[in-house]
XYZ file of C-alpha atoms in Angstrom:
668
model
C -4.459 -82.560 42.732
C -3.209 -80.906 45.919
C -0.667 -82.813 47.988
C 0.626 -82.438 51.509
C 3.293 -80.096 50.153
C 0.681 -77.629 48.893
C -1.470 -77.294 51.987
C 0.153 -74.085 53.213
C -0.075 -72.315 49.887
C -2.542 -72.075 47.037
C -2.841 -70.850 43.470
C -5.922 -69.092 42.107
C -7.111 -70.037 39.559
C -6.175 -73.632 40.344
C -3.909 -74.909 37.526
C -5.224 -77.608 35.202
C -2.138 -79.776 35.634
C 0.331 -79.456 38.513
C 2.948 -81.879 39.777
C 4.636 -80.980 43.069
C 8.012 -82.584 43.573
C 10.137 -83.306 46.621
C 12.074 -80.538 48.316
C 12.199 -76.791 47.858
C 14.089 -74.141 45.902
C 15.763 -71.237 47.691
C 15.696 -68.015 45.699
C 19.190 -66.460 45.512
C 19.624 -63.217 47.421
C 20.890 -61.414 44.300
C 19.876 -62.655 40.879
C 18.111 -61.669 37.702
C 14.877 -62.051 35.733
C 15.622 -62.541 32.044
C 12.588 -61.643 29.919
C 12.742 -62.444 26.213
C 12.161 -59.514 23.894
C 9.986 -61.827 21.782
C 7.253 -61.670 24.444
C 6.342 -58.179 23.278
C 6.352 -56.634 26.743
C 7.921 -53.347 25.730
C 8.440 -51.973 29.246
C 9.380 -55.375 30.721
C 6.411 -54.995 33.044
C 6.257 -58.744 33.779
C 9.877 -58.824 34.940
C 9.272 -55.730 37.042
C 6.213 -57.371 38.654
C 8.360 -60.312 39.754
C 11.209 -58.129 41.003
C 8.753 -56.024 43.040
C 7.200 -59.099 44.662
C 10.621 -60.625 45.408
C 11.658 -57.376 47.057
C 8.422 -57.215 49.077
C 8.610 -60.875 50.175
C 12.363 -61.229 50.792
C 13.809 -57.730 51.040
C 16.342 -58.452 48.275
C 16.817 -56.599 44.980
C 17.007 -58.451 41.686
C 18.182 -57.313 38.289
C 16.343 -57.425 34.939
C 17.833 -58.261 31.533
C 16.939 -59.605 28.111
C 18.853 -61.536 25.474
C 20.759 -64.829 25.446
C 24.016 -63.202 26.569
C 22.567 -62.620 30.038
C 21.834 -65.271 32.628
C 18.701 -65.294 34.727
C 17.506 -67.516 37.563
C 13.965 -66.703 36.397
C 13.513 -66.981 32.642
C 10.449 -65.759 30.720
C 10.089 -67.200 27.222
C 7.779 -67.570 24.218
C 7.448 -71.145 22.955
C 8.846 -71.981 19.533
C 5.956 -74.421 19.145
C 3.059 -75.443 21.330
C 1.342 -78.755 21.909
C -0.554 -78.131 25.152
C -4.159 -77.201 24.354
C -6.626 -75.349 26.547
C -10.035 -76.805 27.253
C -11.756 -74.966 24.396
C -9.319 -76.325 21.825
C -7.169 -73.206 21.547
C -3.891 -72.172 23.082
C -4.372 -68.464 23.856
C -3.175 -67.728 27.372
C -1.541 -71.141 27.908
C 1.750 -71.460 29.769
C 4.090 -73.834 31.542
C 5.923 -73.088 34.790
C 8.877 -75.114 36.024
C 10.532 -74.564 39.405
C 13.615 -76.662 40.228
C 17.140 -76.234 41.556
C 18.350 -75.104 38.121
C 16.035 -72.111 38.218
C 12.540 -71.070 37.204
C 11.228 -71.029 33.637
C 7.909 -69.669 32.414
C 7.062 -70.432 28.799
C 3.949 -69.046 27.168
C 2.370 -69.602 23.790
C 1.872 -65.804 23.540
C 2.244 -62.654 25.642
C -0.873 -63.516 27.619
C 0.435 -66.982 28.365
C 3.684 -65.614 29.798
C 1.682 -63.017 31.732
C -0.507 -65.745 33.220
C 2.507 -67.824 34.234
C 4.092 -64.790 35.884
C 0.928 -64.243 37.955
C 1.095 -67.842 39.191
C 4.719 -67.374 40.227
C 3.904 -64.065 41.930
C 1.250 -65.784 44.050
C 3.748 -68.441 45.102
C 6.392 -65.841 46.016
C 3.882 -63.814 48.032
C 2.987 -66.856 50.124
C 6.346 -68.622 50.374
C 8.919 -65.856 50.210
C 12.370 -67.094 49.188
C 11.559 -70.812 49.609
C 9.483 -72.124 46.709
C 8.181 -75.637 46.074
C 9.634 -77.785 43.316
C 6.855 -78.108 40.766
C 5.781 -78.386 37.134
C 2.619 -76.703 35.851
C 0.902 -76.961 32.471
C -2.025 -74.591 32.385
C -4.514 -72.875 30.086
C -7.881 -71.124 30.476
C -11.257 -72.578 29.581
C -12.678 -69.210 28.499
C -10.807 -67.056 26.006
C -12.482 -63.904 27.410
C -12.380 -63.521 31.186
C -13.835 -60.122 31.971
C -14.942 -57.935 34.855
C -17.694 -55.329 34.664
C -17.558 -52.496 37.211
C -20.371 -50.030 37.826
C -18.883 -46.523 37.671
C -22.098 -44.548 37.395
C -24.838 -45.255 39.955
C -23.369 -43.276 42.796
C -19.677 -44.122 42.951
C -17.053 -42.979 40.429
C -13.712 -44.623 41.270
C -10.535 -42.587 41.412
C -8.034 -43.258 38.649
C -5.512 -44.399 41.263
C -7.936 -47.002 42.613
C -8.898 -48.163 39.118
C -5.224 -48.886 38.483
C -5.026 -50.864 41.738
C -8.093 -52.842 40.648
C -6.566 -53.539 37.231
C -3.428 -54.800 38.995
C -5.566 -57.188 41.015
C -7.479 -58.384 37.947
C -4.138 -59.075 36.289
C -2.926 -61.096 39.287
C -5.956 -63.386 38.924
C -5.568 -63.661 35.130
C -8.520 -61.577 33.925
C -7.992 -60.184 30.438
C -10.915 -57.790 29.973
C -12.453 -54.923 31.947
C -15.487 -52.737 31.272
C -16.708 -49.705 33.210
C -20.459 -49.083 33.254
C -21.258 -45.477 32.294
C -24.621 -43.709 32.189
C -23.987 -40.050 32.994
C -20.574 -40.028 34.701
C -18.399 -39.226 31.718
C -17.515 -35.677 30.676
C -18.913 -35.779 27.144
C -18.668 -32.512 25.245
C -21.933 -30.576 25.163
C -23.495 -32.607 27.993
C -22.372 -30.712 31.082
C -25.950 -30.544 32.369
C -25.962 -34.341 32.478
C -22.590 -34.950 34.176
C -22.286 -31.872 36.367
C -21.632 -32.644 40.018
C -20.991 -36.355 39.361
C -17.156 -36.278 39.499
C -17.134 -37.564 35.906
C -14.324 -39.508 34.316
C -12.581 -37.563 31.547
C -10.994 -38.366 28.192
C -7.548 -37.955 29.785
C -8.479 -40.475 32.513
C -9.614 -42.938 29.887
C -6.552 -42.623 27.680
C -4.254 -43.130 30.657
C -6.242 -46.049 32.026
C -6.566 -47.699 28.619
C -2.761 -47.654 28.275
C -2.331 -48.924 31.838
C -4.672 -51.858 31.222
C -3.059 -52.684 27.878
C 0.331 -52.940 29.564
C -1.181 -55.475 31.976
C -2.673 -57.554 29.174
C -6.197 -56.359 29.957
C -8.504 -55.124 27.194
C -10.449 -52.046 28.359
C -13.758 -52.222 26.476
C -15.916 -49.091 26.160
C -19.414 -49.464 27.608
C -22.057 -46.741 27.761
C -25.847 -46.712 28.064
C -27.382 -45.762 24.731
C -31.038 -46.788 25.157
C -32.338 -47.641 28.628
C -31.049 -46.318 31.961
C -30.983 -42.686 30.875
C -32.255 -41.458 34.251
C -30.035 -38.412 34.662
C -29.905 -37.372 30.993
C -33.675 -37.603 30.588
C -34.182 -35.349 33.636
C -32.154 -32.477 32.186
C -33.701 -29.409 30.572
C -31.819 -29.999 27.313
C -32.535 -33.710 26.802
C -35.789 -34.514 28.599
C -37.846 -34.343 25.403
C -35.990 -37.424 24.153
C -37.422 -39.569 26.956
C -40.545 -41.725 26.977
C -42.028 -39.670 29.827
C -40.651 -36.102 29.726
C -43.481 -35.015 32.024
C -41.879 -37.062 34.833
C -38.499 -35.340 34.548
C -39.024 -33.111 37.586
C -40.019 -35.825 40.036
C -37.834 -35.903 43.172
C -34.712 -38.048 42.893
C -35.263 -41.696 43.797
C -32.748 -44.538 43.968
C -35.541 -46.964 43.097
C -36.993 -44.998 40.196
C -33.498 -44.553 38.754
C -33.325 -48.321 38.304
C -36.625 -48.660 36.460
C -37.470 -45.631 34.331
C -36.153 -43.149 31.780
C -35.864 -45.041 28.523
C -34.959 -43.186 25.339
C -37.880 -42.587 22.975
C -36.420 -44.286 19.918
C -39.434 -43.352 17.791
C -37.971 -39.844 17.783
C -35.352 -39.434 15.048
C -33.264 -37.288 17.392
C -32.709 -40.298 19.668
C -30.349 -42.013 17.258
C -28.305 -38.853 16.813
C -27.960 -38.691 20.614
C -26.862 -42.338 20.926
C -24.523 -42.122 17.935
C -22.844 -39.060 19.411
C -22.131 -40.968 22.635
C -20.792 -43.951 20.724
C -18.675 -42.017 18.228
C -16.965 -39.772 20.758
C -16.389 -42.514 23.339
C -14.944 -45.177 21.036
C -12.148 -42.859 19.898
C -10.585 -43.054 23.372
C -10.107 -46.853 23.370
C -7.851 -49.213 21.444
C -10.388 -52.059 21.767
C -12.446 -52.922 18.713
C -15.332 -54.025 20.933
C -18.088 -51.674 22.118
C -20.899 -52.399 24.585
C -24.016 -50.307 23.865
C -25.818 -51.848 26.900
C -29.472 -51.519 25.684
C -30.808 -53.371 28.751
C -33.938 -52.982 30.868
C -35.819 -50.720 28.464
C -38.825 -50.934 30.775
C -40.710 -47.928 29.367
C -40.312 -48.794 25.687
C -43.662 -48.458 23.909
C -45.418 -47.092 26.988
C -44.907 -43.340 26.599
C -43.969 -41.220 23.619
C -43.243 -44.286 21.484
C -46.556 -45.990 22.269
C -48.144 -45.246 18.895
C -45.126 -46.523 16.966
C -44.942 -49.628 19.194
C -48.592 -50.370 18.476
C -47.876 -50.072 14.758
C -44.765 -52.279 14.494
C -44.606 -54.078 17.844
C -42.319 -53.514 20.812
C -39.898 -56.253 19.755
C -39.473 -54.764 16.294
C -39.067 -51.277 17.727
C -36.316 -52.541 20.030
C -34.578 -54.727 17.445
C -34.616 -52.019 14.787
C -32.962 -49.472 17.038
C -30.356 -51.852 18.440
C -29.657 -53.184 14.959
C -29.149 -49.653 13.671
C -26.651 -48.913 16.435
C -24.833 -52.195 15.798
C -24.615 -51.450 12.093
C -23.312 -47.967 12.890
C -20.529 -49.545 14.922
C -19.821 -52.246 12.356
C -19.321 -49.645 9.656
C -16.508 -48.233 11.784
C -14.815 -51.608 12.173
C -16.137 -52.214 15.691
C -17.661 -55.332 17.230
C -20.940 -54.509 19.011
C -22.012 -55.999 22.335
C -25.224 -55.487 24.288
C -27.021 -56.954 27.286
C -29.313 -59.808 26.317
C -32.270 -59.499 28.705
C -34.714 -57.890 26.244
C -33.707 -60.091 23.299
C -34.168 -63.208 25.431
C -37.603 -62.054 26.579
C -38.518 -61.583 22.897
C -36.654 -64.470 21.205
C -37.649 -63.315 17.727
C -35.033 -60.582 18.184
C -32.269 -63.215 18.351
C -32.890 -64.169 14.735
C -32.242 -60.599 13.562
C -28.819 -60.134 15.167
C -25.877 -59.452 12.831
C -23.132 -62.086 12.889
C -20.575 -59.830 14.579
C -22.792 -58.954 17.554
C -22.129 -60.525 20.959
C -24.987 -60.953 23.406
C -24.067 -60.396 27.058
C -26.311 -62.973 28.698
C -26.724 -61.953 32.340
C -28.285 -64.193 34.963
C -27.799 -63.399 38.628
C -29.983 -65.927 40.436
C -27.960 -68.192 42.769
C -30.003 -71.144 41.501
C -30.061 -70.078 37.844
C -30.745 -72.716 35.194
C -29.109 -72.993 31.785
C -32.359 -72.311 29.896
C -31.498 -68.780 28.695
C -27.933 -69.711 27.787
C -29.153 -72.671 25.762
C -31.757 -70.465 24.062
C -29.081 -68.116 22.746
C -26.806 -70.998 21.742
C -29.615 -72.691 19.808
C -30.291 -69.428 17.985
C -26.687 -69.467 16.812
C -25.866 -66.108 18.404
C -22.504 -65.318 19.956
C -22.705 -64.893 23.710
C -20.709 -64.115 26.808
C -22.235 -65.352 30.060
C -22.498 -62.848 32.887
C -22.893 -63.794 36.578
C -22.495 -61.355 39.489
C -20.459 -60.787 42.637
C -23.670 -60.028 44.564
C -22.613 -56.854 46.347
C -25.332 -54.407 45.345
C -27.735 -52.818 47.860
C -25.712 -54.091 50.803
C -22.805 -53.172 53.041
C -21.545 -56.760 53.197
C -21.162 -59.048 50.145
C -23.486 -62.026 49.794
C -20.677 -64.506 49.303
C -22.788 -67.677 49.161
C -25.016 -66.192 46.460
C -21.977 -65.079 44.443
C -20.365 -68.514 44.630
C -23.527 -70.373 43.644
C -24.272 -68.003 40.779
C -20.746 -67.743 39.334
C -19.863 -71.446 39.534
C -23.177 -72.428 37.963
C -23.138 -69.891 35.111
C -19.508 -70.679 34.252
C -20.330 -74.354 33.724
C -23.440 -73.581 31.676
C -21.472 -71.235 29.443
C -18.789 -73.807 28.651
C -21.410 -76.460 27.933
C -23.170 -74.102 25.494
C -20.069 -72.812 23.727
C -20.019 -69.269 25.158
C -17.025 -67.197 24.098
C -16.304 -65.843 27.545
C -17.501 -64.868 30.984
C -18.013 -61.308 32.232
C -18.385 -61.040 36.014
C -20.572 -58.058 36.931
C -20.264 -55.760 39.945
C -23.239 -53.402 40.266
C -23.912 -50.435 42.529
C -27.700 -50.064 42.660
C -29.177 -47.643 45.200
C -26.181 -45.318 45.418
C -23.381 -47.903 45.302
C -23.268 -48.172 49.080
C -21.206 -51.369 48.655
C -17.480 -50.665 49.022
C -15.820 -52.048 45.843
C -13.172 -53.770 47.978
C -15.942 -56.020 49.310
C -16.274 -57.532 45.838
C -12.838 -59.184 45.944
C -14.048 -62.676 46.970
C -16.671 -62.637 44.197
C -14.121 -61.369 41.706
C -11.814 -64.252 42.630
C -14.679 -66.738 42.291
C -14.994 -65.426 38.741
C -11.273 -65.841 38.138
C -11.373 -69.485 39.274
C -14.414 -70.538 37.287
C -13.627 -68.610 34.108
C -10.299 -70.452 34.077
C -11.502 -73.897 35.086
C -15.299 -74.223 35.449
C -15.101 -77.992 35.536
C -13.015 -77.883 38.728
C -15.110 -79.448 41.486
C -14.104 -76.880 44.098
C -16.003 -76.816 47.388
C -16.950 -73.323 48.481
C -15.231 -73.630 51.853
C -12.012 -74.765 50.192
C -12.069 -71.804 47.833
C -12.733 -69.395 50.722
C -9.659 -70.749 52.490
C -7.542 -70.361 49.380
C -8.718 -66.772 48.903
C -7.887 -66.002 52.535
C -4.332 -67.254 52.007
C -3.603 -65.879 48.527
C -5.381 -62.529 48.606
C -5.309 -61.562 52.253
C -2.170 -63.306 53.517
C -4.239 -64.942 56.256
C -2.356 -67.965 57.591
C -5.439 -69.090 59.521
C -7.404 -69.215 56.224
C -10.525 -67.998 58.084
C -10.879 -64.364 56.996
C -13.276 -64.810 54.060
C -15.366 -67.419 55.884
C -15.858 -64.931 58.721
C -16.814 -62.254 56.205
C -19.359 -64.698 54.788
C -20.740 -65.380 58.269
C -21.037 -61.659 58.909
C -22.942 -61.087 55.675
C -25.439 -63.782 56.664
C -26.467 -61.581 59.605
C -27.797 -58.792 57.363
C -31.467 -58.837 58.335
C -32.545 -55.249 57.613
C -30.420 -54.135 54.667
C -29.672 -50.910 52.844
C -32.301 -51.888 50.281
C -35.041 -52.145 52.900
C -34.043 -48.823 54.419
C -34.202 -47.104 51.012
C -37.560 -48.724 50.244
C -38.989 -47.649 53.597
C -37.856 -44.044 53.189
C -38.757 -43.686 49.517
C -42.328 -44.843 50.081
C -42.786 -41.190 51.003
C -42.852 -39.244 47.716
C -41.493 -36.120 49.393
C -44.887 -34.524 49.779
C -46.222 -36.934 52.391
C -47.993 -39.189 49.869
C -47.270 -42.823 49.083
C -44.940 -43.162 46.116
C -46.802 -45.791 44.122
C -43.894 -46.276 41.689
C -41.769 -47.349 44.644
C -44.568 -49.393 46.202
C -44.957 -51.350 42.960
C -41.360 -52.606 43.286
C -42.004 -54.078 46.759
C -43.738 -57.475 46.353
C -45.839 -57.274 49.518
C -47.236 -53.913 48.378
C -47.529 -54.337 44.614
C -50.461 -56.761 44.752
C -52.189 -54.754 47.455
C -52.161 -51.371 45.692
C -55.029 -52.107 43.289
C -57.056 -53.967 45.932
C -56.654 -51.090 48.364
C -57.860 -48.568 45.802
C -60.932 -50.635 44.960
C -61.728 -51.376 48.625
C -61.229 -47.880 50.001
C -61.665 -45.678 46.965
C -58.405 -43.875 47.599
C -54.696 -44.450 47.413
C -52.697 -46.167 50.149
C -51.143 -43.721 52.605
C -47.446 -43.695 53.471
C -48.263 -44.948 56.959
C -50.339 -47.828 55.590
C -47.653 -48.807 53.075
C -44.901 -48.738 55.685
C -47.029 -50.685 58.145
C -47.609 -53.391 55.574
C -43.945 -53.507 54.585
C -42.734 -53.858 58.168
C -45.394 -56.409 59.101
C -44.398 -58.481 56.098
C -40.892 -58.546 57.590
C -42.079 -59.582 61.056
C -40.594 -63.077 60.956
C -37.319 -61.722 59.622
C -37.190 -58.944 62.209
C -37.410 -61.556 64.963
C -33.893 -62.669 63.981
C -32.248 -59.312 64.650
C -31.153 -59.772 68.288
C -29.582 -63.141 67.502
C -28.106 -61.842 64.218
C -26.448 -58.877 65.889
C -24.913 -61.065 68.558
C -23.500 -63.300 65.802
C -22.268 -60.268 63.884
C -20.524 -58.890 66.953
C -18.844 -62.266 67.435
C -17.607 -62.146 63.831
C -16.078 -58.758 64.579
C -14.320 -60.183 67.626
C -13.035 -63.215 65.699
C -11.834 -61.284 62.666
C -9.940 -58.576 64.561
C -6.817 -60.612 65.522
C -6.676 -62.112 62.028
C -6.802 -58.669 60.431
C -3.923 -57.448 62.606
C -1.559 -59.976 61.019
C -2.766 -59.436 57.437
C -0.968 -56.105 57.145
C -3.755 -54.564 55.061
C -5.249 -51.660 57.024
C -7.402 -50.580 54.057
C -9.451 -53.773 53.917
C -9.465 -54.004 57.717
C -11.068 -50.566 57.989
C -13.508 -51.245 55.159
C -14.699 -54.501 56.739
C -15.037 -52.930 60.186
C -17.079 -50.001 58.856
C -19.325 -52.350 56.875
C -19.950 -54.602 59.882
C -20.647 -51.670 62.187
C -23.017 -50.247 59.583
C -24.935 -53.522 59.318
C -25.269 -53.701 63.097
C -26.869 -50.254 62.982
C -29.115 -51.121 60.027
C -30.402 -54.156 61.907
C -31.122 -51.983 64.923
C -32.918 -49.434 62.725
C -35.082 -52.213 61.283
C -35.904 -53.410 64.775
C -36.776 -49.880 65.896
C -39.012 -49.240 62.884
C -40.795 -52.548 63.404
C -41.392 -51.600 67.001
C -42.695 -48.165 65.968
C -45.163 -49.846 63.599
C -46.328 -52.194 66.371
C -44.770 -55.193 64.643
C -42.801 -55.987 67.785
C -43.936 -55.698 71.362
C -41.217 -54.010 73.411
C -41.901 -56.467 76.228
C -41.253 -59.366 73.854
C -37.753 -58.242 72.881
C -36.042 -60.907 74.939
C -32.635 -60.046 76.309
C -31.898 -57.380 73.692
C -33.664 -54.316 72.321
C -32.413 -51.237 70.454
C -31.226 -48.151 72.243
C -33.634 -45.259 72.442
C -34.407 -43.801 69.035
C -32.534 -40.539 69.490
C -29.368 -42.274 70.621
C -29.612 -44.607 67.627
C -30.019 -41.590 65.329
C -26.821 -40.073 66.713
C -24.944 -43.361 66.254
C -26.062 -43.492 62.613
C -24.787 -39.999 61.966
C -21.409 -40.703 63.566
C -21.070 -43.930 61.572
C -21.869 -42.043 58.375
C -18.875 -39.766 58.915
C -16.562 -42.769 59.241
C -18.160 -44.340 56.158
C -17.497 -41.157 54.159
C -13.783 -41.337 54.983
C -13.609 -44.898 53.683
C -15.522 -43.860 50.561
C -12.710 -41.433 49.759
C -10.164 -44.275 49.818
C -11.480 -45.628 46.509
C -13.855 -43.095 45.028
C -14.457 -39.536 43.907
C -17.095 -37.553 45.863
C -19.630 -38.427 43.118
C -22.949 -39.205 44.880
C -21.720 -39.776 48.407
C -24.049 -36.962 49.426
C -27.080 -39.078 48.454
C -26.018 -41.875 50.794
C -25.418 -39.335 53.538
C -28.831 -37.773 52.940
C -30.460 -41.212 53.166
C -28.757 -41.907 56.486
C -29.759 -38.484 57.766
C -33.385 -39.097 56.691
C -33.316 -42.332 58.663
C -31.933 -40.495 61.688
C -34.607 -37.808 61.380
C -37.300 -40.476 61.081
C -36.061 -42.115 64.275
C -36.236 -38.783 66.075
C -39.730 -38.166 64.703
C -41.115 -41.507 65.894
C -39.531 -40.981 69.312
C -41.931 -38.104 70.029
């Protein structure tokens, strides 16, 4: 589809049908965008987007008008009739774009179609300035719903200003839905003990952001945990009795335990009143009729306070009854319920009980995922949205290969099985150490494959296109270098957290943490039967580090490769004119260099590595490394503030400081 004329520019998502003609079109130095009032863009936002990009790319100022009495070199129109169908048989979001010497015309079948055509033209202007290619595009999305799901609760609460920037970027790549994941980081009335100190989002933030997204053609869908993942709420004095294990509420904070425990005890009648209060107050702040109750990873269901009831009716029935009650509660208010599908898929009998208006969010994050779970839901006749991931969690650098494999695969499966949409997820497990700006390549993968999953796009080709379109990188190497850097993450943030949290705070081995580490989980029971006592922290850490011995051997080579990536990316970044992403990437790479060195030092301290066998590289002395970690953490904190509220930055800092203290301890 691409010709020689298109090699220096790209469009993401790649249009379904594009014909590039001979020659170019020079934008006039003073002209006008004429946007039809029939589009329904009350503030003429689409025209203003084009005028802003023309000004940025060419330095010239254009006018805006509407009505047939006014001329316009760029014309935005709604079609009187439409005969170009999208891949799913509908026309929502479809558009045509024509660029020739007579001017530029974007015609959409609806507001979203015109919006999508405008985003295509904006990308061309950003790359080509005043000289545009002659072309004709007919385009439409494969998925009606193309959504993004952003974690705003597990450590990082974005600023409202940054959320607006993110919505702008989602608009540019033709997303039409956004959800924010909320557990405890919203200022609900009467729940100050839950959200205190978390920099919570407020009703005013939500109302403003909901309007902002609506103007961009993005549906902001409310999403809040109502069942599982109640870690903070179930540790409060006021609400702990609603949890499955209230006796565990005073355990020391743990990133790992936060991911696995604290499910609502739904056998308690007060639980529904709690969930309904969250739902009823939150939904009033959104114009969307959809509502995501989450209801995922209810690991403790039937194991604590609800055990007797689960034995009586069964865990599946207990789960389905509660979720069904919440869905019915929403339906009675004219809302369309959504929830994560992991539990229902594990217990397929639940699928048969779902009301017709419920949408299952079918998440699968494995890079080599199969279509089995998606087919299972389709065969049950349930509505579903497929949900891949950008693969940024637990890491400073994004795992770009994993994101590409996962997103491209899941998008195709979803289309084959009749899914209604795709929701690309961006999680922040273990404190949300991942800078949200690192998710951009994965987000753009999602944009491409939600629009055209059948497109046989090679990963390297897409990385080059992202480098050009998103980062303004004429060399088209920026994202490939970021991918190469991420491949050098040997000892990651996850391993550091696991190592540190094996200590329960009192010098004992935290068995809940140990059970999440594969090399320790199987050994815990054997160790107890062999020795008659629990594994010590030292024994657990020894085993963990020895299990990583082969991986640790890669660190010297990996850090040399990572340093070379930093050298190669620096001159490219200079010409991109984006100091924010340049700083974020540099801090992430420097942090991974240090994490690798920490892993090497810990392995050495546990006699996994012989210092004399370190080859031509070995870490600095432990105290010097500790000081470097602390200095890096200060720079990291400054970059955190570029996108996020203070929220739980202190927990990341405390983890880094614990690592530094551990290095000083083992140096004695």
